[in-house]
Amino acid sequence: MSQPPVTPPHQIIETPDGSRTAHNLRFGEAYGSRHGAHTQARHVFVEGTGTNVHPAPRVLEIGFGLGVNFRATLADAAARGVRLEYVAYEFDPASADLLRAVSEHEAGAEHPAWQQALDRWPHTPFEIGTENVRLTVHYADVLVADLPQDWATALYLDGFSPTRNPEVWTPDFISRLAETLAPGGVLATYSAAGHVRRALTAAGLSVERRPGAPGKRECLRAVR
């Protein structure tokens, strides 16, 4: 008897701004916004944290996903000629082929740091240093990982949604995340859920609502 066809774990999605994301079957939702993956990365995270104007950003990302946020940040830093340090935690890495397919012809895709990341993905945790960029990727459960303290000028909280991946949105974990921020550091997330906002406030952060990216009314910005 022939074997049934294997269902691919991800399906690439073309989004209205011309960028791509993919559907993750494990969590039952897309990695990035179906309404514009690059637009969300730029609006919610790069601009929402002020990374686009910081002279030497240090970014911590929870959920590297397909690298869309990293590439948007990389493209901005390269255009401004500033140094970028970027640390990301990814528990369930997608294939390098998927990252390559999603990033083709996109912002930041031709940068040597992204090309080196693709060459090393996802075999071992790695650190890349090239052309004013240092990227460190940990394949680890961020819930139990050692996190940098008082370090990040920006924190991108971009896990799958609170209903699909509730562990990274709990008050206890958000309190730990707050401690990774340097004084004046900014946490940004696409979520505007009330319990997320309350957890950020309980962690001692100053929280504000911002207009959301296309497809969402609001997103959150929280400052230490």
PDB file of C-alpha atoms in Angstrom, residues 17-171:
ATOM      1  CA  ASP A  17       2.787  44.496   1.146  1.00  0.00           C
ATOM      2  CA  GLY A  18       4.660  42.011  -1.050  1.00  0.00           C
ATOM      3  CA  SER A  19       6.492  40.293   1.805  1.00  0.00           C
ATOM      4  CA  ARG A  20       6.017  36.666   2.831  1.00  0.00           C
ATOM      5  CA  THR A  21       5.252  34.701   5.935  1.00  0.00           C
ATOM      6  CA  ALA A  22       4.217  31.088   6.485  1.00  0.00           C
ATOM      7  CA  HIS A  23       1.522  29.125   8.288  1.00  0.00           C
ATOM      8  CA  ASN A  24       2.736  26.991  11.167  1.00  0.00           C
ATOM      9  CA  LEU A  25       0.660  23.853  11.615  1.00  0.00           C
ATOM     10  CA  ARG A  26       1.936  23.208  15.138  1.00  0.00           C
ATOM     11  CA  PHE A  27       0.465  26.461  16.455  1.00  0.00           C
ATOM     12  CA  GLY A  28      -2.252  26.832  13.844  1.00  0.00           C
ATOM     13  CA  GLU A  29      -1.394  30.383  12.829  1.00  0.00           C
ATOM     14  CA  ALA A  30       1.033  32.370  10.717  1.00  0.00           C
ATOM     15  CA  TYR A  31       4.473  33.418  11.907  1.00  0.00           C
ATOM     16  CA  GLY A  32       3.835  37.034  10.920  1.00  0.00           C
ATOM     17  CA  SER A  33       0.910  39.175   9.912  1.00  0.00           C
ATOM     18  CA  ARG A  34      -1.072  37.970   6.913  1.00  0.00           C
ATOM     19  CA  HIS A  35      -1.873  41.649   6.334  1.00  0.00           C
ATOM     20  CA  GLY A  36       1.784  42.564   5.770  1.00  0.00           C
ATOM     21  CA  ALA A  37       4.648  40.688   7.413  1.00  0.00           C
ATOM     22  CA  HIS A  38       7.337  43.298   6.757  1.00  0.00           C
ATOM     23  CA  THR A  39       4.975  46.162   7.584  1.00  0.00           C
ATOM     24  CA  GLN A  40       4.246  44.601  10.968  1.00  0.00           C
ATOM     25  CA  ALA A  41       7.955  44.038  11.644  1.00  0.00           C
ATOM     26  CA  ARG A  42       8.778  47.628  10.805  1.00  0.00           C
ATOM     27  CA  HIS A  43       5.813  49.303  12.523  1.00  0.00           C
ATOM     28  CA  VAL A  44       5.431  47.210  15.675  1.00  0.00           C
ATOM     29  CA  PHE A  45       9.023  46.311  16.430  1.00  0.00           C
ATOM     30  CA  VAL A  46      11.631  48.463  14.664  1.00  0.00           C
ATOM     31  CA  GLU A  47       9.749  51.738  14.995  1.00  0.00           C
ATOM     32  CA  GLY A  48       7.746  50.769  18.070  1.00  0.00           C
ATOM     33  CA  THR A  49      10.921  50.355  20.116  1.00  0.00           C
ATOM     34  CA  GLY A  50      12.718  53.339  18.597  1.00  0.00           C
ATOM     35  CA  THR A  51      15.354  51.005  17.182  1.00  0.00           C
ATOM     36  CA  ASN A  52      15.134  52.926  13.905  1.00  0.00           C
ATOM     37  CA  VAL A  53      16.626  55.993  15.602  1.00  0.00           C
ATOM     38  CA  HIS A  54      18.924  54.369  18.174  1.00  0.00           C
ATOM     39  CA  PRO A  55      22.651  54.977  17.547  1.00  0.00           C
ATOM     40  CA  ALA A  56      23.705  51.453  18.585  1.00  0.00           C
ATOM     41  CA  PRO A  57      20.696  49.178  19.163  1.00  0.00           C
ATOM     42  CA  ARG A  58      20.885  46.003  21.230  1.00  0.00           C
ATOM     43  CA  VAL A  59      17.843  43.886  20.408  1.00  0.00           C
ATOM     44  CA  LEU A  60      16.536  40.815  22.217  1.00  0.00           C
ATOM     45  CA  GLU A  61      13.914  38.813  20.320  1.00  0.00           C
ATOM     46  CA  ILE A  62      11.625  36.170  21.773  1.00  0.00           C
ATOM     47  CA  GLY A  63      10.692  33.967  18.831  1.00  0.00           C
ATOM     48  CA  PHE A  64      13.051  34.402  15.869  1.00  0.00           C
ATOM     49  CA  GLY A  65      10.550  32.649  13.595  1.00  0.00           C
ATOM     50  CA  LEU A  66      11.369  33.251   9.939  1.00  0.00           C
ATOM     51  CA  GLY A  67      13.750  36.116  10.655  1.00  0.00           C
ATOM     52  CA  VAL A  68      11.451  38.839   9.337  1.00  0.00           C
ATOM     53  CA  ASN A  69      11.977  41.105  12.353  1.00  0.00           C
ATOM     54  CA  PHE A  70      15.728  40.561  12.237  1.00  0.00           C
ATOM     55  CA  ARG A  71      15.924  41.383   8.538  1.00  0.00           C
ATOM     56  CA  ALA A  72      13.828  44.531   8.957  1.00  0.00           C
ATOM     57  CA  THR A  73      16.118  45.628  11.789  1.00  0.00           C
ATOM     58  CA  LEU A  74      19.222  44.645   9.841  1.00  0.00           C
ATOM     59  CA  ALA A  75      18.142  46.616   6.779  1.00  0.00           C
ATOM     60  CA  ASP A  76      17.460  49.690   8.888  1.00  0.00           C
ATOM     61  CA  ALA A  77      20.792  49.507  10.759  1.00  0.00           C
ATOM     62  CA  ALA A  78      22.723  48.964   7.526  1.00  0.00           C
ATOM     63  CA  ALA A  79      21.017  51.927   5.844  1.00  0.00           C
ATOM     64  CA  ARG A  80      21.918  54.158   8.789  1.00  0.00           C
ATOM     65  CA  GLY A  81      25.440  52.756   9.162  1.00  0.00           C
ATOM     66  CA  VAL A  82      25.030  51.925  12.874  1.00  0.00           C
ATOM     67  CA  ARG A  83      26.206  48.930  14.854  1.00  0.00           C
ATOM     68  CA  LEU A  84      23.577  46.287  15.640  1.00  0.00           C
ATOM     69  CA  GLU A  85      23.710  43.605  18.327  1.00  0.00           C
ATOM     70  CA  TYR A  86      20.864  41.108  18.090  1.00  0.00           C
ATOM     71  CA  VAL A  87      20.159  38.121  20.358  1.00  0.00           C
ATOM     72  CA  ALA A  88      17.285  35.757  19.614  1.00  0.00           C
ATOM     73  CA  TYR A  89      15.775  32.666  21.217  1.00  0.00           C
ATOM     74  CA  GLU A  90      14.040  30.086  19.030  1.00  0.00           C
ATOM     75  CA  PHE A  91      12.665  26.839  20.452  1.00  0.00           C
ATOM     76  CA  ASP A  92      11.331  25.233  17.266  1.00  0.00           C
ATOM     77  CA  PRO A  93      13.386  26.409  14.276  1.00  0.00           C
ATOM     78  CA  ALA A  94      11.897  26.217  10.804  1.00  0.00           C
ATOM     79  CA  SER A  95      14.016  24.846   7.979  1.00  0.00           C
ATOM     80  CA  ALA A  96      16.706  26.917   6.314  1.00  0.00           C
ATOM     81  CA  ASP A  97      14.907  26.327   3.011  1.00  0.00           C
ATOM     82  CA  LEU A  98      11.794  28.014   4.385  1.00  0.00           C
ATOM     83  CA  LEU A  99      13.759  30.982   5.738  1.00  0.00           C
ATOM     84  CA  ARG A 100      15.483  31.332   2.381  1.00  0.00           C
ATOM     85  CA  ALA A 101      12.217  31.120   0.421  1.00  0.00           C
ATOM     86  CA  VAL A 102      10.429  33.669   2.612  1.00  0.00           C
ATOM     87  CA  SER A 103      13.341  36.133   2.498  1.00  0.00           C
ATOM     88  CA  GLU A 104      14.125  36.005  -1.219  1.00  0.00           C
ATOM     89  CA  HIS A 105      14.335  39.536  -2.673  1.00  0.00           C
ATOM     90  CA  GLU A 106      13.200  41.012   0.666  1.00  0.00           C
ATOM     91  CA  ALA A 107      14.740  43.765   2.789  1.00  0.00           C
ATOM     92  CA  GLY A 108      17.987  42.635   4.394  1.00  0.00           C
ATOM     93  CA  ALA A 109      18.133  39.374   2.462  1.00  0.00           C
ATOM     94  CA  GLU A 110      21.385  40.174   0.663  1.00  0.00           C
ATOM     95  CA  HIS A 111      23.228  41.331   3.780  1.00  0.00           C
ATOM     96  CA  PRO A 112      26.210  39.084   4.668  1.00  0.00           C
ATOM     97  CA  ALA A 113      24.848  38.563   8.183  1.00  0.00           C
ATOM     98  CA  TRP A 114      21.613  37.059   6.838  1.00  0.00           C
ATOM     99  CA  GLN A 115      23.453  34.921   4.307  1.00  0.00           C
ATOM    100  CA  GLN A 116      25.741  33.577   7.031  1.00  0.00           C
ATOM    101  CA  ALA A 117      22.743  32.879   9.246  1.00  0.00           C
ATOM    102  CA  LEU A 118      21.149  30.818   6.471  1.00  0.00           C
ATOM    103  CA  ASP A 119      24.379  28.858   6.017  1.00  0.00           C
ATOM    104  CA  ARG A 120      24.425  27.897   9.712  1.00  0.00           C
ATOM    105  CA  TRP A 121      20.696  27.448  10.240  1.00  0.00           C
ATOM    106  CA  PRO A 122      19.484  25.402  12.144  1.00  0.00           C
ATOM    107  CA  HIS A 123      22.320  23.035  13.031  1.00  0.00           C
ATOM    108  CA  THR A 124      23.822  24.563  16.162  1.00  0.00           C
ATOM    109  CA  PRO A 125      23.408  27.739  18.170  1.00  0.00           C
ATOM    110  CA  PHE A 126      25.636  30.342  16.578  1.00  0.00           C
ATOM    111  CA  GLU A 127      27.104  33.795  16.758  1.00  0.00           C
ATOM    112  CA  ILE A 128      27.872  35.842  13.661  1.00  0.00           C
ATOM    113  CA  GLY A 129      29.934  38.985  13.524  1.00  0.00           C
ATOM    114  CA  THR A 130      30.142  40.790  10.200  1.00  0.00           C
ATOM    115  CA  GLU A 131      29.858  44.328   8.819  1.00  0.00           C
ATOM    116  CA  ASN A 132      28.898  46.067  12.043  1.00  0.00           C
ATOM    117  CA  VAL A 133      26.417  43.313  13.009  1.00  0.00           C
ATOM    118  CA  ARG A 134      26.552  40.700  15.722  1.00  0.00           C
ATOM    119  CA  LEU A 135      23.777  38.098  15.666  1.00  0.00           C
ATOM    120  CA  THR A 136      23.465  35.382  18.310  1.00  0.00           C
ATOM    121  CA  VAL A 137      20.777  32.713  18.003  1.00  0.00           C
ATOM    122  CA  HIS A 138      19.988  30.304  20.831  1.00  0.00           C
ATOM    123  CA  TYR A 139      17.933  27.210  20.025  1.00  0.00           C
ATOM    124  CA  ALA A 140      16.526  26.914  23.507  1.00  0.00           C
ATOM    125  CA  ASP A 141      13.402  26.985  25.611  1.00  0.00           C
ATOM    126  CA  VAL A 142      13.413  30.649  26.556  1.00  0.00           C
ATOM    127  CA  LEU A 143      11.230  29.896  29.580  1.00  0.00           C
ATOM    128  CA  VAL A 144      14.186  28.253  31.344  1.00  0.00           C
ATOM    129  CA  ALA A 145      17.100  29.909  29.515  1.00  0.00           C
ATOM    130  CA  ASP A 146      19.530  32.334  31.091  1.00  0.00           C
ATOM    131  CA  LEU A 147      18.603  35.753  29.742  1.00  0.00           C
ATOM    132  CA  PRO A 148      20.822  38.838  29.612  1.00  0.00           C
ATOM    133  CA  GLN A 149      20.156  41.313  32.382  1.00  0.00           C
ATOM    134  CA  ASP A 150      19.846  45.109  31.983  1.00  0.00           C
ATOM    135  CA  TRP A 151      21.072  44.749  28.400  1.00  0.00           C
ATOM    136  CA  ALA A 152      18.458  45.263  25.705  1.00  0.00           C
ATOM    137  CA  THR A 153      17.612  48.658  24.276  1.00  0.00           C
ATOM    138  CA  ALA A 154      14.721  46.889  22.542  1.00  0.00           C
ATOM    139  CA  LEU A 155      12.841  43.691  23.220  1.00  0.00           C
ATOM    140  CA  TYR A 156      10.686  42.129  20.505  1.00  0.00           C
ATOM    141  CA  LEU A 157       8.050  39.931  22.135  1.00  0.00           C
ATOM    142  CA  ASP A 158       6.862  38.054  19.064  1.00  0.00           C
ATOM    143  CA  GLY A 159       5.807  34.599  20.150  1.00  0.00           C
ATOM    144  CA  PHE A 160       2.711  32.981  18.734  1.00  0.00           C
ATOM    145  CA  SER A 161      -0.474  34.481  20.139  1.00  0.00           C
ATOM    146  CA  PRO A 162      -1.448  34.226  23.825  1.00  0.00           C
ATOM    147  CA  THR A 163      -4.223  31.774  22.972  1.00  0.00           C
ATOM    148  CA  ARG A 164      -1.871  29.497  21.002  1.00  0.00           C
ATOM    149  CA  ASN A 165       1.348  29.862  23.002  1.00  0.00           C
ATOM    150  CA  PRO A 166       0.325  31.119  26.453  1.00  0.00           C
ATOM    151  CA  GLU A 167       3.592  30.283  28.231  1.00  0.00           C
ATOM    152  CA  VAL A 168       5.488  33.309  26.905  1.00  0.00           C
ATOM    153  CA  TRP A 169       2.714  35.721  27.917  1.00  0.00           C
ATOM    154  CA  THR A 170       2.417  34.888  31.628  1.00  0.00           C
ATOM    155  CA  PRO A 171       3.028  37.541  34.311  1.00  0.00           C
TER     156      PRO A 171
END
